Structures are given as structure tokens and as C-alpha cells.
Coordinates of C-alpha atoms in Angstrom, one line a residue:
M14 CA 109.7 61.0 65.0
L15 CA 113.2 61.7 63.2
Y16 CA 116.0 62.9 65.4
Y17 CA 119.1 64.5 64.3
K18 CA 122.0 66.9 65.3
K19 CA 123.2 69.8 64.1
K20 CA 127.1 70.1 64.1
K21 CA 127.2 73.8 64.4
E22 CA 124.8 74.4 67.2
K23 CA 124.9 71.0 68.8
R24 CA 121.7 70.4 69.4
S25 CA 118.8 67.9 69.0
E26 CA 115.9 68.7 66.1
V27 CA 112.7 66.7 65.6
I28 CA 110.5 66.3 62.7
I29 CA 106.8 65.9 63.3
L30 CA 105.6 62.9 61.2
K31 CA 102.2 62.6 62.6
V32 CA 99.8 64.3 64.8
L33 CA 98.4 61.8 67.1
N34 CA 96.1 63.9 69.3
F35 CA 95.0 67.3 69.9
N36 CA 95.7 68.9 73.8
S37 CA 92.6 71.0 73.4
D38 CA 89.5 71.1 71.5
S39 CA 89.5 74.5 70.3
I40 CA 92.2 77.3 69.7
I41 CA 91.7 81.1 70.0
S42 CA 92.4 82.9 66.8
T43 CA 92.8 86.0 64.9
Y44 CA 90.2 86.0 61.8
Y45 CA 91.3 87.0 58.1
C46 CA 89.6 86.6 54.8
D47 CA 91.6 87.0 51.8
K48 CA 90.2 86.7 48.0
K49 CA 86.9 85.1 49.5
I50 CA 88.8 82.4 51.3
P51 CA 88.2 82.8 55.2
Y52 CA 91.1 81.6 57.4
V53 CA 92.1 81.9 60.8
I54 CA 95.8 82.2 62.5
P55 CA 96.1 81.3 66.3
I56 CA 97.2 83.9 68.4
E57 CA 99.7 81.9 70.4
S58 CA 103.0 82.5 69.0
N59 CA 104.2 79.1 69.1
L60 CA 101.4 77.5 66.9
C61 CA 102.9 78.4 63.4
F62 CA 100.0 77.7 61.1
T63 CA 97.2 78.5 59.4
I64 CA 93.3 77.0 59.8
F65 CA 91.0 77.3 57.0
I66 CA 87.3 77.8 57.9
K67 CA 85.1 75.2 56.4
D68 CA 81.9 76.8 57.5
I69 CA 81.0 80.4 58.4
K70 CA 77.6 80.8 58.1
N71 CA 76.5 81.1 61.7
F72 CA 79.0 83.9 62.3
I73 CA 79.2 87.6 60.8
C74 CA 82.9 87.9 61.3
H75 CA 85.0 91.0 60.1
H76 CA 88.8 91.1 59.6
K77 CA 90.8 90.7 62.5
N78 CA 88.0 89.4 64.6
I79 CA 89.0 87.4 67.7
V80 CA 87.3 84.1 67.4
L81 CA 87.4 80.6 69.0
V82 CA 87.8 77.6 66.4
K83 CA 87.3 74.0 66.7
L84 CA 89.6 71.7 64.8
Y85 CA 88.2 68.7 62.5
R86 CA 89.5 65.7 63.8
N87 CA 90.7 64.4 60.5
K88 CA 94.2 62.7 60.5
F89 CA 96.7 64.9 58.5
T90 CA 100.5 64.8 58.0
N91 CA 100.4 68.2 56.1
V92 CA 99.7 71.3 58.2
K93 CA 98.7 73.3 55.2
K94 CA 95.7 71.4 55.2
I95 CA 94.3 72.3 58.7
K96 CA 90.7 72.8 58.7
G97 CA 88.3 74.2 61.5
K98 CA 85.0 75.9 62.0
I99 CA 84.4 79.3 64.3
I100 CA 82.1 78.1 67.1
R101 CA 82.3 81.4 69.0
L102 CA 83.0 85.0 68.2
L103 CA 84.9 86.5 71.3
G104 CA 85.0 90.2 69.9
N105 CA 86.1 92.8 67.5
T106 CA 89.5 93.8 69.0
M107 CA 91.7 92.7 71.6
N108 CA 90.4 94.6 74.8
S109 CA 90.3 93.9 78.6
K110 CA 87.0 91.8 78.2
V111 CA 88.3 89.7 75.3
V112 CA 91.7 89.1 77.1
H113 CA 89.7 87.9 80.0
D114 CA 87.6 85.4 78.0
I115 CA 91.0 84.2 76.0
T116 CA 92.9 83.7 79.3
L117 CA 90.0 81.9 80.7
L118 CA 89.4 79.7 77.7
R119 CA 93.5 79.0 77.3
N120 CA 93.6 77.7 80.9
S121 CA 90.9 75.5 80.9
I122 CA 89.3 78.0 83.9
P123 CA 85.6 76.5 84.3
Y124 CA 83.3 79.5 85.0
K125 CA 79.7 78.2 84.0
W126 CA 77.3 76.6 86.5
N127 CA 75.2 73.8 85.3
K128 CA 71.4 72.9 85.8
K129 CA 72.1 70.6 88.6
I130 CA 74.2 73.1 90.7
Y131 CA 71.1 75.9 90.1
K132 CA 68.7 73.1 91.1
Q133 CA 70.4 72.4 94.5
V134 CA 71.1 76.3 95.3
N135 CA 67.4 76.8 94.9
G136 CA 66.7 74.0 97.1
I137 CA 68.9 75.4 100.0
K138 CA 67.2 78.5 99.6
K139 CA 63.5 77.1 99.6
K140 CA 64.2 75.2 103.0
K141 CA 62.3 77.0 106.0
N142 CA 64.2 77.8 109.3
I143 CA 67.4 77.1 107.8
F144 CA 69.6 78.7 110.2
H145 CA 68.1 76.7 113.3
K146 CA 70.4 76.4 116.2
K147 CA 70.0 72.6 117.1
N148 CA 73.2 70.8 118.0
R149 CA 75.2 74.5 118.0
Y150 CA 76.4 76.5 120.9
D151 CA 74.8 80.0 120.4
F152 CA 77.4 82.7 120.2
R153 CA 75.0 85.4 118.9
H154 CA 75.6 87.4 122.0
I155 CA 79.5 87.7 121.1
P156 CA 79.9 91.0 119.3
F157 CA 81.9 89.6 116.4
V158 CA 82.6 92.1 113.4
T159 CA 84.1 91.1 109.8
I160 CA 87.0 93.5 108.6
D161 CA 87.8 93.3 105.0
D162 CA 88.3 95.7 101.9
K163 CA 85.5 98.0 100.8
D164 CA 84.6 96.2 97.7
A165 CA 84.8 92.8 99.3
Y166 CA 81.5 91.1 99.3
D167 CA 81.9 87.5 100.5
F168 CA 82.6 87.4 104.3
D169 CA 83.8 84.1 105.3
D170 CA 85.6 85.5 108.7
A171 CA 84.8 87.5 111.9
V172 CA 86.7 88.2 115.0
Y173 CA 86.2 89.3 118.5
C174 CA 88.8 89.5 121.4
E175 CA 88.8 90.2 125.2
K176 CA 91.3 90.7 127.7
N177 CA 91.2 89.0 131.0
S178 CA 92.3 90.0 134.6
D179 CA 95.4 88.5 134.6
N180 CA 96.4 90.2 131.0
S181 CA 96.0 86.7 129.3
W182 CA 93.6 86.9 126.0
F183 CA 90.5 85.2 124.4
I184 CA 90.4 85.4 120.7
F185 CA 87.4 84.5 118.9
V186 CA 87.6 83.7 115.2
A187 CA 84.2 82.3 113.6
I188 CA 84.6 81.0 109.8
S189 CA 81.6 80.2 107.8
D190 CA 80.1 76.9 107.7
V191 CA 80.2 76.0 104.2
S192 CA 80.4 72.4 104.8
H193 CA 76.9 72.3 106.2
F194 CA 75.5 73.5 102.9
V195 CA 78.1 71.9 100.4
K196 CA 77.9 67.9 101.4
T197 CA 80.4 65.5 99.8
G198 CA 79.4 64.0 96.3
T199 CA 76.9 66.6 95.6
P200 CA 76.6 68.7 92.1
I201 CA 77.8 71.8 94.1
D202 CA 80.6 69.8 96.0
I203 CA 82.0 68.4 92.9
E204 CA 82.2 71.4 90.9
A205 CA 83.9 73.2 93.6
K206 CA 86.4 70.5 94.1
K207 CA 87.2 70.9 90.2
R208 CA 87.5 74.7 90.4
G209 CA 89.6 74.4 93.7
M210 CA 89.4 78.0 94.8
S211 CA 88.3 81.5 93.5
L212 CA 89.9 83.2 90.9
Y213 CA 90.1 87.1 91.4
L214 CA 90.2 89.0 88.1
P215 CA 90.4 92.8 87.5
L216 CA 86.9 92.7 85.8
Q217 CA 85.3 89.6 87.3
V218 CA 85.4 87.0 90.1
I219 CA 85.3 83.6 88.9
S220 CA 83.8 81.8 92.6
M221 CA 84.2 78.6 93.7
L222 CA 80.8 78.5 94.8
P223 CA 77.7 79.7 93.4
D224 CA 77.0 83.8 94.2
K225 CA 73.8 82.8 96.2
L226 CA 75.9 80.8 98.5
S227 CA 79.4 83.0 98.4
T228 CA 77.5 86.2 98.9
D229 CA 74.4 85.5 100.8
I230 CA 73.9 82.2 102.5
C231 CA 77.3 81.6 103.7
S232 CA 78.7 84.8 104.1
L233 CA 78.6 86.1 107.7
K234 CA 76.8 89.5 107.0
P235 CA 76.0 91.8 109.6
N236 CA 73.1 91.4 111.9
T237 CA 72.2 88.4 110.5
D238 CA 72.3 84.8 112.0
R239 CA 74.8 82.6 110.3
F240 CA 76.3 79.1 110.7
A241 CA 80.1 79.1 111.7
L242 CA 83.0 77.0 113.3
V243 CA 84.4 79.3 116.1
C244 CA 87.9 78.6 117.3
K245 CA 88.6 80.0 120.8
I246 CA 92.1 80.7 121.4
H247 CA 93.7 81.3 124.9
L248 CA 96.9 83.6 124.6
S249 CA 99.3 84.6 127.4
K250 CA 100.0 88.1 128.0
S251 CA 103.2 87.5 126.0
G252 CA 101.4 86.0 123.0
D253 CA 102.1 82.3 123.9
L254 CA 99.5 79.6 122.9
L255 CA 97.9 78.3 125.7
N256 CA 95.0 76.4 124.8
Y257 CA 92.2 76.5 122.2
K258 CA 88.7 74.9 121.4
Y259 CA 86.6 74.5 118.4
F260 CA 82.8 74.9 118.4
K261 CA 80.1 74.2 115.8
S262 CA 78.1 77.4 116.5
I263 CA 75.6 79.9 115.2
I264 CA 76.9 83.7 115.2
C265 CA 75.2 87.0 114.2
S266 CA 78.1 89.4 113.0
K267 CA 77.2 93.0 114.8
E268 CA 79.3 95.1 112.1
R269 CA 81.0 95.1 108.7
L270 CA 84.2 97.3 109.1
T271 CA 86.7 98.0 106.3
Y272 CA 90.8 98.3 107.3
S273 CA 90.6 102.0 106.9
Q274 CA 87.8 102.2 109.3
I275 CA 89.6 100.5 112.2
L276 CA 92.8 102.3 111.4
K277 CA 90.6 105.5 112.1
I278 CA 89.6 103.8 115.6
W279 CA 93.0 103.1 116.2
N280 CA 94.5 106.8 115.4
K281 CA 91.7 107.8 117.7
N282 CA 89.8 109.5 115.0
K283 CA 86.8 111.7 116.8
K284 CA 84.3 111.8 114.1
L285 CA 83.1 108.2 114.0
N286 CA 80.0 108.2 112.2
F287 CA 79.9 104.9 110.8
I288 CA 80.5 102.9 114.3
S289 CA 78.3 102.8 117.2
K290 CA 79.8 103.9 120.7
N291 CA 78.8 100.6 122.1
F292 CA 81.4 98.6 120.2
F293 CA 84.1 101.3 120.2
Y294 CA 86.2 100.4 123.2
S295 CA 86.2 96.7 121.9
K296 CA 87.9 97.6 118.6
K297 CA 90.4 99.3 120.9
N298 CA 91.4 96.0 122.3
F299 CA 92.2 94.7 118.7
F300 CA 95.2 97.5 118.8
D301 CA 96.6 95.9 122.3
L302 CA 96.1 92.3 120.8
Y303 CA 97.6 93.3 117.7
L304 CA 101.0 94.4 119.7
V305 CA 100.8 90.9 121.8
L306 CA 100.7 89.2 118.5
K307 CA 103.5 90.9 116.9
K308 CA 105.7 89.7 120.0
S309 CA 104.4 86.4 120.0
S310 CA 107.2 83.5 119.7
L311 CA 104.9 81.6 117.3
L312 CA 104.3 84.6 114.7
K313 CA 107.4 86.9 115.2
N314 CA 109.7 85.1 112.4
K315 CA 106.9 85.1 109.9
I316 CA 109.2 86.5 106.8
P317 CA 107.7 90.1 106.3
F318 CA 107.5 90.0 102.4
E319 CA 105.6 93.4 101.2
N320 CA 102.7 92.7 98.7
H321 CA 102.8 94.7 95.3
D322 CA 99.0 94.4 94.3
S323 CA 97.5 97.0 92.3
K324 CA 94.1 98.1 91.7
I325 CA 93.2 98.4 88.0
I326 CA 90.6 101.0 87.1
T327 CA 88.8 100.7 83.9
N328 CA 86.1 102.9 82.1
K329 CA 82.9 102.2 80.6
N330 CA 84.4 100.8 77.4
L331 CA 86.8 98.5 79.8
N332 CA 89.8 100.7 78.7
V333 CA 92.4 101.0 81.4
I334 CA 92.3 104.5 83.0
N335 CA 94.5 104.4 85.8
I336 CA 96.5 101.9 88.1
I337 CA 96.6 102.3 92.2
N338 CA 99.2 100.5 94.2
K339 CA 97.0 99.0 97.2
N340 CA 98.8 99.8 100.4
R341 CA 98.6 97.6 103.1
N342 CA 98.4 98.8 106.6
I343 CA 98.9 97.4 109.9
I344 CA 95.0 96.5 110.1
H345 CA 95.7 94.0 107.2
E346 CA 98.6 92.5 109.3
F347 CA 96.6 92.2 112.5
I348 CA 93.9 90.2 110.7
E349 CA 96.5 88.3 109.0
L350 CA 98.0 87.2 112.0
C351 CA 94.7 86.3 113.7
M352 CA 93.8 83.8 110.7
I353 CA 97.8 82.5 110.6
L354 CA 97.3 81.6 114.4
T355 CA 93.9 79.7 113.7
N356 CA 95.2 77.9 110.9
Y357 CA 98.0 76.8 113.2
T358 CA 95.5 75.7 115.6
A359 CA 93.8 73.8 113.0
S360 CA 96.9 71.6 112.1
D361 CA 97.7 71.2 115.5
L362 CA 94.1 69.8 116.2
L363 CA 94.5 67.1 113.1
L364 CA 97.9 66.1 114.3
K365 CA 96.7 65.5 117.7
N366 CA 93.9 63.2 116.5
K367 CA 95.9 61.6 114.0
E368 CA 93.8 62.5 111.3
I369 CA 94.5 62.6 107.4
G370 CA 94.3 65.9 106.3
I371 CA 95.6 68.7 103.8
F372 CA 98.5 70.3 105.2
R373 CA 100.0 73.6 103.7
V374 CA 103.8 72.9 103.1
H375 CA 106.5 75.2 102.1
N376 CA 109.8 73.4 102.0
H377 CA 113.2 75.3 102.5
P378 CA 115.0 76.9 99.6
K379 CA 117.7 74.5 97.9
K380 CA 121.5 75.0 98.7
D381 CA 122.5 76.4 95.1
R382 CA 119.8 79.0 95.3
I383 CA 121.3 80.5 98.6
I384 CA 124.7 80.3 97.2
E385 CA 123.6 82.6 94.4
I386 CA 122.0 85.0 97.0
N387 CA 124.8 85.1 98.9
F388 CA 127.0 86.0 95.8
I389 CA 124.9 89.0 95.3
L390 CA 124.7 90.0 99.2
K391 CA 128.4 90.0 99.5
K392 CA 128.5 92.5 96.3
L393 CA 126.2 94.6 98.4
N394 CA 128.2 94.2 101.6
L395 CA 125.0 92.8 103.2
P396 CA 124.9 89.8 105.9
L397 CA 125.0 86.4 104.1
L398 CA 122.6 83.6 104.6
N399 CA 123.7 80.2 106.2
T400 CA 124.1 77.8 103.4
V401 CA 124.2 74.8 105.6
S402 CA 120.9 75.1 107.7
I403 CA 119.0 77.9 106.3
N404 CA 116.3 79.5 108.9
S405 CA 113.3 81.9 108.0
S406 CA 114.7 83.8 111.0
E407 CA 117.7 85.0 108.7
Y408 CA 115.3 85.9 106.2
V409 CA 113.4 88.4 108.5
F410 CA 116.9 89.6 109.9
L411 CA 118.1 90.4 106.5
L412 CA 114.7 92.3 105.4
K413 CA 114.8 94.2 108.7
N414 CA 118.2 95.6 108.2
I415 CA 117.7 97.0 104.5
A416 CA 113.8 98.2 105.3
K417 CA 114.7 101.7 104.4
K418 CA 117.4 101.0 102.0
Y419 CA 117.1 101.8 98.1
N420 CA 117.4 98.2 97.3
Y421 CA 114.9 96.8 99.3
N422 CA 112.6 95.8 96.4
F423 CA 115.5 94.0 94.6
I424 CA 116.5 92.0 97.6
Q425 CA 112.8 91.0 98.3
N426 CA 112.4 89.9 95.0
I427 CA 115.6 87.9 94.9
L428 CA 114.5 86.0 98.3
L429 CA 111.1 85.4 96.9
R430 CA 112.7 83.8 93.9
S431 CA 114.8 81.7 95.9
M432 CA 112.2 80.1 97.8
K433 CA 109.9 77.0 96.7
K434 CA 106.1 77.1 96.0
A435 CA 103.9 76.4 99.0
V436 CA 101.8 73.3 98.0
Y437 CA 99.4 70.9 99.7
N438 CA 100.2 68.0 100.8
P439 CA 98.8 65.0 103.1
I440 CA 101.7 64.9 105.3
N441 CA 102.8 67.7 107.3
K442 CA 106.4 69.1 106.4
G443 CA 106.0 72.6 108.0
H444 CA 106.0 75.9 106.7
F445 CA 109.3 77.7 106.0
G446 CA 107.9 81.2 104.9
L447 CA 105.8 81.4 108.2
S448 CA 108.5 79.6 110.5
L449 CA 106.0 77.3 111.8
K450 CA 106.3 73.5 112.2
K451 CA 102.7 72.9 111.3
Y452 CA 100.3 74.6 109.3
T453 CA 97.1 74.1 107.4
H454 CA 94.4 76.3 105.6
F455 CA 91.1 76.4 107.7
T456 CA 89.9 80.3 107.4
S457 CA 88.6 80.7 103.8
P458 CA 86.0 77.9 102.9
I459 CA 84.1 80.0 100.7
R460 CA 87.2 80.5 98.5
R461 CA 89.3 77.6 98.9
Y462 CA 88.5 73.9 98.6
S463 CA 91.1 72.6 101.0
D464 CA 89.7 74.6 103.6
L465 CA 86.2 73.5 102.9
F466 CA 87.8 69.8 103.5
I467 CA 89.3 70.7 106.5
H468 CA 86.3 72.2 108.1
R469 CA 84.5 68.6 107.4
I470 CA 87.4 66.8 109.3
I471 CA 87.4 69.3 112.1
K472 CA 83.4 68.8 112.7
D473 CA 84.1 64.9 112.4
I474 CA 86.8 65.4 115.2
I475 CA 84.1 67.5 117.3
K476 CA 81.1 65.0 116.9
K477 CA 84.0 62.2 117.9
N478 CA 83.0 60.4 114.3
E479 CA 85.4 58.3 112.4
N480 CA 86.0 59.3 108.8
N481 CA 86.9 56.9 106.1
Y482 CA 89.3 59.2 104.0
N483 CA 92.0 57.3 102.3
Y484 CA 95.8 58.6 101.9
Y485 CA 95.9 58.2 98.3
D486 CA 92.7 59.8 97.6
I487 CA 93.8 62.8 99.8
K488 CA 97.1 62.8 97.6
K489 CA 95.4 63.2 94.8
M490 CA 93.2 65.8 95.7
C491 CA 96.2 67.7 97.2
D492 CA 98.2 67.4 93.8
H493 CA 95.1 68.5 92.0
L494 CA 94.6 71.7 94.4
S495 CA 98.5 72.5 94.1
S496 CA 98.1 72.3 90.2
V497 CA 94.7 74.6 90.1
E498 CA 96.4 77.1 92.4
K499 CA 99.5 77.3 90.1
N500 CA 97.2 77.8 87.2
I501 CA 94.9 80.4 89.1
D502 CA 98.1 82.4 90.0
Y503 CA 99.4 82.2 86.5
T504 CA 96.0 83.5 85.1
E505 CA 95.5 86.4 87.9
R506 CA 99.2 87.4 87.0
W507 CA 98.9 87.3 83.3
I508 CA 95.9 89.1 82.9
S509 CA 97.0 91.8 85.3
D510 CA 100.2 92.2 83.3
W511 CA 98.5 92.6 79.9
M512 CA 96.2 95.2 81.6
K513 CA 99.1 97.0 83.0
K514 CA 100.7 97.3 79.7
S515 CA 97.9 98.3 77.5
F516 CA 97.9 101.2 80.0
L517 CA 101.5 101.6 79.4
K518 CA 101.0 101.9 75.7
N519 CA 100.1 105.5 76.5
Y520 CA 103.6 106.1 77.9
I521 CA 105.6 104.9 74.9
G522 CA 109.0 106.9 74.8
C523 CA 108.7 108.1 78.6
I524 CA 111.3 107.4 81.2
F525 CA 110.8 105.3 84.1
F526 CA 113.0 104.2 87.0
G527 CA 113.5 100.4 87.9
F528 CA 116.1 97.8 88.9
I529 CA 117.8 95.2 87.1
S530 CA 115.9 92.0 88.0
N531 CA 117.4 89.2 85.7
I532 CA 120.4 88.9 83.2
N533 CA 120.5 86.5 80.1
K534 CA 123.0 86.2 77.5
Y535 CA 121.8 88.7 75.2
S536 CA 119.4 90.5 77.5
Y537 CA 118.4 91.6 80.8
Y538 CA 115.4 92.8 82.4
I539 CA 114.1 95.6 84.5
K540 CA 111.5 95.5 86.8
L541 CA 109.7 99.2 87.0
N542 CA 109.4 100.5 90.4
Y543 CA 105.8 102.1 90.5
F544 CA 103.8 99.4 88.4
F545 CA 106.1 96.5 89.8
I546 CA 106.1 94.9 86.1
E547 CA 109.2 93.5 83.8
G548 CA 110.4 94.8 80.7
I549 CA 113.0 93.3 78.7
I550 CA 116.3 95.2 77.1
R551 CA 117.8 93.0 74.2
T552 CA 120.3 93.4 71.4
S553 CA 121.0 91.5 68.1
K554 CA 124.2 89.7 67.8
K555 CA 125.1 91.7 64.6
N556 CA 124.8 95.2 66.8
Q557 CA 126.0 93.9 70.2
T558 CA 126.1 97.3 72.5
F559 CA 126.7 95.3 75.5
F560 CA 128.0 91.9 76.9
C561 CA 126.3 90.3 79.9
D562 CA 128.4 88.1 82.2
I563 CA 125.9 85.8 83.7
N564 CA 128.1 84.1 86.1
N565 CA 129.3 87.2 87.7
K566 CA 125.7 89.0 87.4
K567 CA 126.7 92.1 85.5
I568 CA 126.7 93.9 82.3
F569 CA 129.4 95.4 80.2
F570 CA 128.9 98.4 77.9
K571 CA 130.8 99.4 74.9
K572 CA 131.0 102.9 76.4
G573 CA 132.7 101.4 79.7
S574 CA 129.7 101.3 81.8
V575 CA 129.3 98.5 84.2
Y576 CA 126.0 97.7 86.0
F577 CA 125.2 94.7 88.3
L578 CA 122.2 92.5 89.2
G579 CA 119.9 94.9 91.1
D580 CA 121.4 98.0 90.2
Y581 CA 118.7 100.9 89.6
I582 CA 118.7 102.6 86.2
T583 CA 116.4 104.8 84.1
V584 CA 115.0 103.4 81.1
K585 CA 112.4 104.4 78.5
I586 CA 109.6 102.5 76.9
K587 CA 110.7 101.4 73.4
S588 CA 107.5 99.3 72.2
I589 CA 104.7 97.0 74.0
N590 CA 103.9 93.8 72.3
L591 CA 100.2 93.1 73.9
Q592 CA 100.0 89.9 71.8
D593 CA 102.9 88.4 73.7
N594 CA 102.5 90.4 76.6
E595 CA 105.8 91.9 76.3
I596 CA 107.4 95.5 77.3
E597 CA 110.4 96.5 75.3
L598 CA 112.8 99.1 76.9
S599 CA 115.8 100.9 76.2
M600 CA 118.5 102.2 78.5
V601 CA 118.5 105.9 78.9

């Protein structure tokens, strides 16, 4: 490599002398044919070269088809001589299905099962008396219920509660015993560890476990015997944690209910045809328990961020026809509080038994981030955060103060950006967002490998067995799972944003409302309110209509207008570039 400096721009540049190795075996490209010479151009904007196709006999490709190309491993120094062959035709045009396939390939997400895994799953299915209750507590008399979304299909948790004569509470949280069927070192376990967690996309779900396990054998289906790890939690009347115990058990869920159905029960809906009268009052107990959990000293300082999830509706041709915002209700919060409490007890059990485990760690925000937030809060006449020792209760206080104000979404957005990403770590360091001194993941073993691993440790504790887990192996696993989670979050967000933008192509020229979410030197970003997606307004150096003051977080326009970060403005959709997944806006 040859390094040199440009005097005018004062930056280093390099010249590539030789390609030593390729990062990927294949590249997603667009197919062209000019004068009977077939070639492809990578869809990635940072790959600025042409690949000439050597052999195309196995595929019938047309102009601008989306293809997967494998490069020939010849050593070259001239990028004009890059050659490859088409190994897969992804689609005729860039539609939602093709985008799903492209993103999975681009982010190296495994989505196929090998023969060994199918063989192991079939072996589990053929076993007789698969759910025998030997060495397990029989909790089939307890009327557990699963509460989930209407379109959910894998049920890994079920709950039940009862109030005692002294006004204290018993909560029973049953979590599917996936570890009974997925043993360490088996083909399914190796693949599950590689995948790390399930990926939920608008058009498909890439499960961590094979469907036969996740939707059938391990799923807590109603009126069906299932293995579970049950956590029995004893709470005081004020919500303080008194005691807890874990049981290796067999359960039988009595009902499968949705969040909206439970809400109808809480609202005393008289037309309850979907639920038996025998269980009506036990579901009413959930409401009383919810009020107790809300006041619990352990859970009350959880930062109340609102989720802006969207449901994308497609037609038969997989084109987006509508986007619906998912509204969370208090039932979502109730189940979430039950799961947080259970995860807390799991981490406490690990620490009490001095076990090496996988803890969910969320570190405090950096001081410079808090100083940036305080600069904005001061402009808005809002209470400032403590820069010396920041506490999550300050975030809670701030969000409650502005709950009904117009700039709530903006303040939540900057608070979220100030926080670090939660990661997995073999050493417990607490969870800032939940305001807990210890925390782990235990309640979703069907969807997350970290939970499955914690199940194995807790079962060893119940049996009083010694385990041979090594700190360095656990650290390696934590790093892998954190990396996988980051990749999956990016994939889910990228595909969701692309599908939203493909829908908004119908609204080019229409006016929307949003707030200024970020400011750069020659551009600024607007987050549209309803779709909660960002667009960019930029200007060229030659025709500059505005000037951005990055340090003071404001924009000066030639006409004399001044806007600050967080101000709400009306914008018009100018254009949408689906290839780069970008919306360009203009100020109205």
C-alpha cells in the first residue's frame, strides 16, 4: 500500500496494490448484457467495479435481474479483469422477497437446516412417552395460561398467580424446558449456538430451533403436557421480593390468551365467549398483581421507553399495502414485569451459587453523552441530568415529566441514543436501563441461546451437580451472542425500513410531520412521526440554502429562520432511493 497526503483536504489516502483475500465468497449484483457480453454490477454502492460473467449456461437471466455471483479466486491487480459466475438467480426485480433474501445473504445469517438436524428432530418425535413425569414436580393442576400476540406461534412462557390471606402473592412463571431436548454438543445445539437467537422479519421468521421443536414439542400449547422450569416467586403486599424457588416440572397450560383478550377481562367485558367462567376470576387477579408490580421497589425505576414497532401488511405479490403501528397496552407491561422479575431471580440464583453464567449487562451512559443531552434539555427548559453519577431514576423522572408534551418522541430518541447497547458478559455488572444490580436472560429459551444456556446451569443447581464451564469459553460465547444480536437488530431494522420506504414511494410529493433528529455539516435528518423512520435533507456546497451549527445544534436558513435539534417541522418527500435505503426530503 502507498500512503500520501493531500495538502488541500488534509487527509490520508491509499492505493490498493493487490487483493490478498476476499471477505465473502459471493456478491449480490444486478445482471446486464451489453453487445452479448454478460456482466454484473454489485448492488452495494461501496463496491465500485464490474464483474464479467464467464459461464451462464445454467441460468436464464434477463436485463436487471438480481443474481448471486461467486468470484473466481485468481490473483489480480487490475479490477477491470474481475471474473465470476452466477450461482443463484434471486429475482427479476427488487421486491420484498428479494430484499429479504439479499439481506440474509449479505449479513451471513444461516437459515437452512442440515440433514443431521432433521435426523435428530425425527428421533425426538419417534420416542414413546416423551413427556413422562419422572423426577419432576407435577404442576398440571395449576391453571397456567399463555399470554402472547395474536399471531404468535411459539409459546415459551406461561403464568399464574394467587393472593394469600396476608395479602402477599405467589407468582408461578413456567418457562419451556428446551434444554431437555437440546443437549450440549448435539447438531441442533451447535446450530442453535451459531444462530444465537431467532430473527423476526415481516415476511418470515428465521428460528433458532427447528419448527418442530419451537412450535410443537417445546411450545407450551394449551391442554397439552409439557416440560418446564417453574419459578415460584413470593412477593409481599407491597411488591418486595421475599423468596423464590425453581422446580424442574411438568405443566399443562389451560388456555392460550392474547393481550387484547386479557384487556377485555380487565375492562369487565360481559361478552367473554372466548374464556371459561372457571378461570375468569383468576385472570382478574392479574390486574391486582399488576398494580403491586408497578409499585415494587425492585421494578418501579425501569426506564419507561415506548416501543415504536410497526406491523407491515403485504398483498399476494408481497408488495406493502399498509403499515400499522403496534400499540402496547398495560397487559404487555404486566407480562414484561413478570419476566423481568423472573430473570432477576435467575441471576440472583447464579450469584448465590457462585456459578459462571451469562449475565445481561447494560452499562451507564458516558459523561460526554450526558453533557450533550443537558445542552438540549437546557434549551427546552427541562430538568438537567446529573453528570457526576447518572442514575436511571433521573431518566424515569424526565420521561414522566414530559409524557404529554409534544416533544416526547424527540426526548426519548436522544435518551435512547445516549445509552450504551446491552451486551452479554460472564461477569455481572448490573443493568442500567432496568435499574437492577443483577440481571440475566432466562425466559425465552426457544428464541435465545443465552436463555437455553442459563437453563442448563439452573438445572445443575437444582440437581446439585458440578459443572465444568470455563470462564474463557463463556466469555467467547458472550462475545459471539452479543455480535449475533447486533447483526440481527441491524437486519430487522434494515428490512423494516426498506419495506416502509417502498410503501412511501406512493407518497412522493406528499407532506409529513416530523422532528429534527440529527444535524451534520451539510445535511440534517428528520424522523417522520407516524412511520418513525428517518429521512435526510441535504444541500450542495454550490447552492447552500442553509448552514448547520453542529456545536449549538441549530440550523440557519437564508430567509432568516432558525431551527434547533428537536424542533418539529413539516417536510415533503422529494425522492426515495431503495438501493441505498434512503429517503430524501425537502423543507415545506
